Tab-separated table of N, CA and C in Angstrom:
chain	number	residue	atom	x	y	z
A	1	MET	N	0.837	-1.179	0.000
A	1	MET	CA	0.000	0.000	0.000
A	1	MET	C	0.884	1.245	0.000
A	2	ALA	N	0.530	2.179	-0.832
A	2	ALA	CA	1.309	3.409	-0.942
A	2	ALA	C	1.117	4.266	0.302
A	3	GLY	N	2.195	4.927	0.687
A	3	GLY	CA	2.135	5.773	1.869
A	3	GLY	C	1.501	7.121	1.576
A	4	ILE	N	1.280	7.868	2.621
A	4	ILE	CA	0.652	9.175	2.495
A	4	ILE	C	1.547	10.142	1.721
A	5	LYS	N	2.875	10.092	1.976
A	5	LYS	CA	3.797	10.986	1.285
A	5	LYS	C	3.802	10.736	-0.220
A	6	SER	N	3.823	9.456	-0.608
A	6	SER	CA	3.897	9.149	-2.039
A	6	SER	C	2.607	9.512	-2.757
A	7	THR	N	1.452	9.317	-2.121
A	7	THR	CA	0.200	9.698	-2.774
A	7	THR	C	0.094	11.217	-2.878
A	8	ARG	N	0.587	11.937	-1.883
A	8	ARG	CA	0.596	13.396	-1.937
A	8	ARG	C	1.491	13.870	-3.073
A	9	ARG	N	2.673	13.251	-3.211
A	9	ARG	CA	3.599	13.616	-4.277
A	9	ARG	C	2.991	13.335	-5.642
A	10	GLU	N	2.300	12.213	-5.785
A	10	GLU	CA	1.655	11.880	-7.061
A	10	GLU	C	0.582	12.912	-7.421
A	11	ARG	N	-0.160	13.384	-6.440
A	11	ARG	CA	-1.197	14.382	-6.672
A	11	ARG	C	-0.567	15.705	-7.117
A	12	ILE	N	0.495	16.119	-6.439
A	12	ILE	CA	1.192	17.345	-6.798
A	12	ILE	C	1.810	17.204	-8.193
A	13	LYS	N	2.377	16.027	-8.471
A	13	LYS	CA	3.014	15.755	-9.755
A	13	LYS	C	2.022	15.906	-10.905
A	14	LYS	N	0.810	15.406	-10.732
A	14	LYS	CA	-0.217	15.534	-11.767
A	14	LYS	C	-0.571	16.991	-12.018
A	15	GLY	N	-0.628	17.776	-10.951
A	15	GLY	CA	-0.924	19.199	-11.096
A	15	GLY	C	0.173	19.942	-11.839
A	16	ILE	N	1.419	19.573	-11.573
A	16	ILE	CA	2.548	20.211	-12.244
A	16	ILE	C	2.552	19.832	-13.717
A	17	ARG	N	2.346	18.557	-14.012
A	17	ARG	CA	2.404	18.065	-15.394
A	17	ARG	C	1.248	18.583	-16.244
A	18	LYS	N	0.181	19.052	-15.593
A	18	LYS	CA	-0.920	19.655	-16.332
A	18	LYS	C	-0.462	20.927	-17.039
A	19	HIS	N	0.487	21.626	-16.424
A	19	HIS	CA	0.931	22.922	-16.930
A	19	HIS	C	2.288	22.855	-17.631
A	20	LEU	N	3.036	21.773	-17.454
A	20	LEU	CA	4.371	21.649	-18.024
A	20	LEU	C	4.393	20.621	-19.131
A	21	ALA	N	5.060	20.944	-20.214
A	21	ALA	CA	5.313	19.968	-21.268
A	21	ALA	C	6.595	20.373	-21.968
A	22	GLY	N	7.425	19.397	-22.254
A	22	GLY	CA	8.678	19.672	-22.949
A	22	GLY	C	8.470	19.619	-24.444
A	23	SER	N	8.970	20.615	-25.142
A	23	SER	CA	8.871	20.644	-26.594
A	23	SER	C	10.242	20.333	-27.191
A	24	THR	N	10.321	20.325	-28.497
A	24	THR	CA	11.594	20.032	-29.148
A	24	THR	C	12.606	21.141	-28.894
A	25	GLU	N	12.149	22.416	-28.936
A	25	GLU	CA	13.083	23.514	-28.707
A	25	GLU	C	13.326	23.777	-27.228
A	26	ARG	N	12.419	23.342	-26.351
A	26	ARG	CA	12.584	23.528	-24.903
A	26	ARG	C	12.121	22.260	-24.177
A	27	PRO	N	12.982	21.239	-24.104
A	27	PRO	CA	12.586	19.975	-23.468
A	27	PRO	C	12.459	20.090	-21.949
A	28	ARG	N	11.981	19.016	-21.354
A	28	ARG	CA	11.682	18.997	-19.921
A	28	ARG	C	12.810	18.294	-19.169
A	29	LEU	N	13.323	18.954	-18.129
A	29	LEU	CA	14.313	18.361	-17.230
A	29	LEU	C	13.559	17.845	-16.017
A	30	THR	N	13.463	16.529	-15.900
A	30	THR	CA	12.723	15.932	-14.796
A	30	THR	C	13.682	15.258	-13.827
A	31	VAL	N	13.276	15.213	-12.571
A	31	VAL	CA	14.126	14.735	-11.485
A	31	VAL	C	13.400	13.636	-10.724
A	32	PHE	N	14.127	12.574	-10.374
A	32	PHE	CA	13.599	11.566	-9.458
A	32	PHE	C	14.590	11.419	-8.322
A	33	ARG	N	14.061	11.372	-7.119
A	33	ARG	CA	14.895	11.303	-5.920
A	33	ARG	C	14.552	10.031	-5.163
A	34	SER	N	15.551	9.226	-4.884
A	34	SER	CA	15.346	8.065	-4.022
A	34	SER	C	16.158	8.279	-2.747
A	35	ASN	N	16.078	7.348	-1.846
A	35	ASN	CA	16.837	7.494	-0.607
A	35	ASN	C	18.344	7.425	-0.847
A	36	LYS	N	18.757	6.657	-1.846
A	36	LYS	CA	20.180	6.473	-2.095
A	36	LYS	C	20.744	7.411	-3.154
A	37	GLY	N	19.976	7.727	-4.175
A	37	GLY	CA	20.526	8.500	-5.277
A	37	GLY	C	19.550	9.505	-5.847
A	38	ILE	N	19.990	10.178	-6.889
A	38	ILE	CA	19.148	11.145	-7.589
A	38	ILE	C	19.364	10.948	-9.088
A	39	TYR	N	18.307	11.104	-9.845
A	39	TYR	CA	18.299	10.820	-11.270
A	39	TYR	C	17.715	12.025	-12.003
A	40	ALA	N	18.290	12.389	-13.139
A	40	ALA	CA	17.789	13.504	-13.934
A	40	ALA	C	17.736	13.086	-15.397
A	41	GLN	N	16.662	13.480	-16.090
A	41	GLN	CA	16.501	13.187	-17.505
A	41	GLN	C	16.033	14.441	-18.216
A	42	ILE	N	16.468	14.605	-19.447
A	42	ILE	CA	15.941	15.667	-20.304
A	42	ILE	C	15.129	14.972	-21.376
A	43	ILE	N	13.829	15.287	-21.421
A	43	ILE	CA	12.870	14.561	-22.245
A	43	ILE	C	12.186	15.508	-23.222
A	44	ASP	N	12.096	15.076	-24.483
A	44	ASP	CA	11.300	15.767	-25.489
A	44	ASP	C	9.935	15.084	-25.507
A	45	ASP	N	8.913	15.767	-24.991
A	45	ASP	CA	7.592	15.157	-24.853
A	45	ASP	C	6.847	15.005	-26.175
A	46	THR	N	7.241	15.767	-27.205
A	46	THR	CA	6.553	15.625	-28.483
A	46	THR	C	6.881	14.287	-29.144
A	47	THR	N	8.127	13.836	-29.003
A	47	THR	CA	8.520	12.547	-29.575
A	47	THR	C	8.594	11.450	-28.515
A	48	GLY	N	8.611	11.836	-27.226
A	48	GLY	CA	8.699	10.844	-26.157
A	48	GLY	C	10.089	10.267	-25.992
A	49	LYS	N	11.101	10.982	-26.417
A	49	LYS	CA	12.476	10.487	-26.355
A	49	LYS	C	13.266	11.181	-25.241
A	50	THR	N	14.145	10.422	-24.616
A	50	THR	CA	15.073	10.967	-23.635
A	50	THR	C	16.315	11.442	-24.369
A	51	ILE	N	16.635	12.714	-24.223
A	51	ILE	CA	17.762	13.311	-24.933
A	51	ILE	C	19.056	13.119	-24.151
A	52	ALA	N	18.994	13.337	-22.844
A	52	ALA	CA	20.178	13.196	-21.993
A	52	ALA	C	19.724	12.741	-20.617
A	53	SER	N	20.581	11.995	-19.943
A	53	SER	CA	20.256	11.566	-18.583
A	53	SER	C	21.536	11.442	-17.779
A	54	ALA	N	21.390	11.576	-16.478
A	54	ALA	CA	22.520	11.425	-15.564
A	54	ALA	C	21.972	11.040	-14.202
A	55	SER	N	22.762	10.322	-13.450
A	55	SER	CA	22.354	9.937	-12.101
A	55	SER	C	23.590	9.648	-11.272
A	56	THR	N	23.370	9.357	-10.010
A	56	THR	CA	24.485	8.995	-9.137
A	56	THR	C	25.009	7.603	-9.482
A	57	LEU	N	24.278	6.876	-10.327
A	57	LEU	CA	24.721	5.548	-10.751
A	57	LEU	C	25.427	5.566	-12.098
A	58	SER	N	25.507	6.726	-12.751
A	58	SER	CA	26.151	6.839	-14.059
A	58	SER	C	27.627	6.501	-13.973
A	59	LYS	N	28.174	5.994	-15.083
A	59	LYS	CA	29.604	5.692	-15.129
A	59	LYS	C	30.439	6.963	-15.054
A	60	GLU	N	29.907	8.057	-15.638
A	60	GLU	CA	30.648	9.317	-15.659
A	60	GLU	C	30.653	10.005	-14.300
A	61	PHE	N	29.733	9.641	-13.434
A	61	PHE	CA	29.602	10.292	-12.129
A	61	PHE	C	30.712	9.828	-11.206
A	62	ALA	N	31.443	10.788	-10.669
A	62	ALA	CA	32.537	10.452	-9.756
A	62	ALA	C	32.452	11.314	-8.508
A	63	GLY	N	31.252	11.667	-8.113
A	63	GLY	CA	31.067	12.560	-6.980
A	63	GLY	C	31.236	11.860	-5.653
A	64	SER	N	31.568	12.648	-4.669
A	64	SER	CA	31.634	12.152	-3.304
A	64	SER	C	31.074	13.241	-2.407
A	65	GLY	N	30.996	12.982	-1.159
A	65	GLY	CA	30.428	13.946	-0.237
A	65	GLY	C	29.002	13.580	0.105
A	66	ASN	N	28.268	14.552	0.624
A	66	ASN	CA	26.899	14.256	1.021
A	66	ASN	C	25.968	14.274	-0.199
A	67	LYS	N	24.706	13.939	0.013
A	67	LYS	CA	23.759	13.800	-1.093
A	67	LYS	C	23.484	15.119	-1.792
A	68	VAL	N	23.540	16.231	-1.070
A	68	VAL	CA	23.313	17.541	-1.684
A	68	VAL	C	24.440	17.869	-2.660
A	69	ASP	N	25.682	17.577	-2.274
A	69	ASP	CA	26.822	17.802	-3.158
A	69	ASP	C	26.754	16.882	-4.375
A	70	GLN	N	26.353	15.637	-4.160
A	70	GLN	CA	26.211	14.696	-5.266
A	70	GLN	C	25.143	15.169	-6.244
A	71	SER	N	24.053	15.732	-5.726
A	71	SER	CA	22.981	16.233	-6.586
A	71	SER	C	23.479	17.362	-7.478
A	72	LYS	N	24.299	18.225	-6.924
A	72	LYS	CA	24.847	19.326	-7.714
A	72	LYS	C	25.723	18.791	-8.841
A	73	GLU	N	26.504	17.767	-8.556
A	73	GLU	CA	27.356	17.149	-9.585
A	73	GLU	C	26.514	16.499	-10.679
A	74	VAL	N	25.415	15.846	-10.300
A	74	VAL	CA	24.518	15.233	-11.291
A	74	VAL	C	23.907	16.323	-12.170
A	75	GLY	N	23.540	17.457	-11.573
A	75	GLY	CA	23.009	18.576	-12.341
A	75	GLY	C	24.014	19.089	-13.366
A	76	LYS	N	25.267	19.215	-12.967
A	76	LYS	CA	26.309	19.662	-13.892
A	76	LYS	C	26.517	18.630	-15.006
A	77	LEU	N	26.465	17.361	-14.647
A	77	LEU	CA	26.677	16.291	-15.620
A	77	LEU	C	25.571	16.256	-16.669
A	78	VAL	N	24.318	16.377	-16.226
A	78	VAL	CA	23.213	16.361	-17.190
A	78	VAL	C	23.244	17.623	-18.052
A	79	ALA	N	23.698	18.741	-17.502
A	79	ALA	CA	23.814	19.974	-18.282
A	79	ALA	C	24.886	19.845	-19.355
A	80	GLU	N	26.015	19.223	-19.024
A	80	GLU	CA	27.076	18.993	-20.004
A	80	GLU	C	26.566	18.157	-21.172
A	81	LYS	N	25.828	17.088	-20.853
A	81	LYS	CA	25.298	16.211	-21.893
A	81	LYS	C	24.273	16.942	-22.761
A	82	ALA	N	23.462	17.794	-22.141
A	82	ALA	CA	22.447	18.534	-22.883
A	82	ALA	C	23.095	19.553	-23.813
A	83	VAL	N	24.106	20.263	-23.326
A	83	VAL	CA	24.788	21.248	-24.154
A	83	VAL	C	25.483	20.555	-25.327
A	84	ALA	N	26.032	19.365	-25.072
A	84	ALA	CA	26.656	18.591	-26.150
A	84	ALA	C	25.627	18.164	-27.193
A	85	ALA	N	24.374	17.964	-26.756
A	85	ALA	CA	23.302	17.582	-27.677
A	85	ALA	C	22.650	18.796	-28.327
A	86	GLY	N	23.127	20.003	-27.996
A	86	GLY	CA	22.623	21.216	-28.615
A	86	GLY	C	21.423	21.832	-27.924
A	87	ILE	N	21.270	21.587	-26.633
A	87	ILE	CA	20.136	22.130	-25.879
A	87	ILE	C	20.669	23.088	-24.825
A	88	SER	N	20.074	24.285	-24.786
A	88	SER	CA	20.494	25.254	-23.772
A	88	SER	C	19.333	25.699	-22.893
A	89	LYS	N	18.091	25.577	-23.380
A	89	LYS	CA	16.925	25.979	-22.597
A	89	LYS	C	16.064	24.761	-22.296
A	90	VAL	N	15.643	24.643	-21.037
A	90	VAL	CA	14.787	23.537	-20.619
A	90	VAL	C	13.679	24.056	-19.709
A	91	VAL	N	12.685	23.202	-19.497
A	91	VAL	CA	11.622	23.445	-18.525
A	91	VAL	C	11.912	22.517	-17.347
A	92	PHE	N	11.943	23.040	-16.131
A	92	PHE	CA	12.291	22.230	-14.960
A	92	PHE	C	11.044	21.602	-14.354
A	93	ASP	N	11.038	20.275	-14.291
A	93	ASP	CA	9.943	19.512	-13.693
A	93	ASP	C	10.459	18.914	-12.392
A	94	ARG	N	10.011	19.455	-11.274
A	94	ARG	CA	10.503	18.971	-9.981
A	94	ARG	C	9.809	17.688	-9.552
A	95	ASN	N	8.842	17.216	-10.330
A	95	ASN	CA	8.244	15.895	-10.167
A	95	ASN	C	7.521	15.719	-8.838
A	96	GLY	N	6.940	16.783	-8.319
A	96	GLY	CA	6.177	16.691	-7.083
A	96	GLY	C	6.985	16.903	-5.824
A	97	TYR	N	8.303	17.027	-5.959
A	97	TYR	CA	9.149	17.261	-4.796
A	97	TYR	C	9.204	18.754	-4.508
A	98	LEU	N	9.450	19.101	-3.260
A	98	LEU	CA	9.630	20.501	-2.897
A	98	LEU	C	10.944	21.015	-3.475
A	99	TYR	N	10.961	22.263	-3.898
A	99	TYR	CA	12.179	22.880	-4.424
A	99	TYR	C	13.053	23.260	-3.238
A	100	HIS	N	13.753	22.264	-2.715
A	100	HIS	CA	14.529	22.429	-1.503
A	100	HIS	C	15.529	21.287	-1.435
A	101	GLY	N	16.673	21.517	-0.830
A	101	GLY	CA	17.631	20.445	-0.599
A	101	GLY	C	18.238	19.908	-1.874
A	102	ARG	N	18.080	18.599	-2.102
A	102	ARG	CA	18.712	17.941	-3.239
A	102	ARG	C	18.153	18.401	-4.576
A	103	ILE	N	16.852	18.700	-4.634
A	103	ILE	CA	16.234	19.153	-5.883
A	103	ILE	C	16.780	20.533	-6.244
A	104	LYS	N	16.854	21.420	-5.277
A	104	LYS	CA	17.388	22.765	-5.498
A	104	LYS	C	18.860	22.692	-5.899
A	105	SER	N	19.604	21.814	-5.259
A	105	SER	CA	21.015	21.656	-5.551
A	105	SER	C	21.231	21.160	-6.980
A	106	LEU	N	20.421	20.214	-7.428
A	106	LEU	CA	20.521	19.713	-8.799
A	106	LEU	C	20.217	20.833	-9.795
A	107	ALA	N	19.190	21.636	-9.511
A	107	ALA	CA	18.831	22.740	-10.397
A	107	ALA	C	19.963	23.764	-10.486
A	108	GLU	N	20.590	24.082	-9.351
A	108	GLU	CA	21.696	25.032	-9.346
A	108	GLU	C	22.889	24.481	-10.131
A	109	GLY	N	23.152	23.180	-9.985
A	109	GLY	CA	24.237	22.551	-10.740
A	109	GLY	C	23.977	22.576	-12.236
A	110	ALA	N	22.717	22.366	-12.632
A	110	ALA	CA	22.366	22.411	-14.048
A	110	ALA	C	22.520	23.821	-14.605
A	111	ARG	N	22.158	24.810	-13.808
A	111	ARG	CA	22.332	26.219	-14.238
A	111	ARG	C	23.812	26.551	-14.397
A	112	GLU	N	24.634	26.065	-13.462
A	112	GLU	CA	26.077	26.291	-13.561
A	112	GLU	C	26.663	25.601	-14.780
A	113	GLY	N	26.076	24.462	-15.144
A	113	GLY	CA	26.536	23.704	-16.306
A	113	GLY	C	26.151	24.319	-17.639
A	114	GLY	N	25.293	25.342	-17.627
A	114	GLY	CA	24.955	26.030	-18.873
A	114	GLY	C	23.520	25.938	-19.298
A	115	LEU	N	22.641	25.332	-18.502
A	115	LEU	CA	21.239	25.254	-18.867
A	115	LEU	C	20.498	26.488	-18.383
A	116	ASP	N	19.480	26.892	-19.144
A	116	ASP	CA	18.693	28.063	-18.802
A	116	ASP	C	17.257	27.628	-18.575
A	117	PHE	N	16.715	27.889	-17.379
A	117	PHE	CA	15.302	27.620	-17.107
A	117	PHE	C	14.745	28.571	-16.089
């Protein structure tokens, strides 16, 4: 049975996705947070394709420190991949999570990496 937190997040997520959609010229940067790691994807919703992705489990990821620092590194990594794919502007989808802590850190890392949102 799903917990109260997860059902609340799903409800918030549906509300956010009602207003957000990634296009070809401005794809969606979505974030998933687990207890152990953090995952980020850049998705073009018109074609349903993932353009770039990065996580704490990626081979390129070599971060250490606490989870907030790791999130910032993942943000920089996904931004590097997006810029290499020719994307500079994205729409940020926080996926029902509060813009605080690891989510905020990932967003700041992506901005430092060259993404604009």
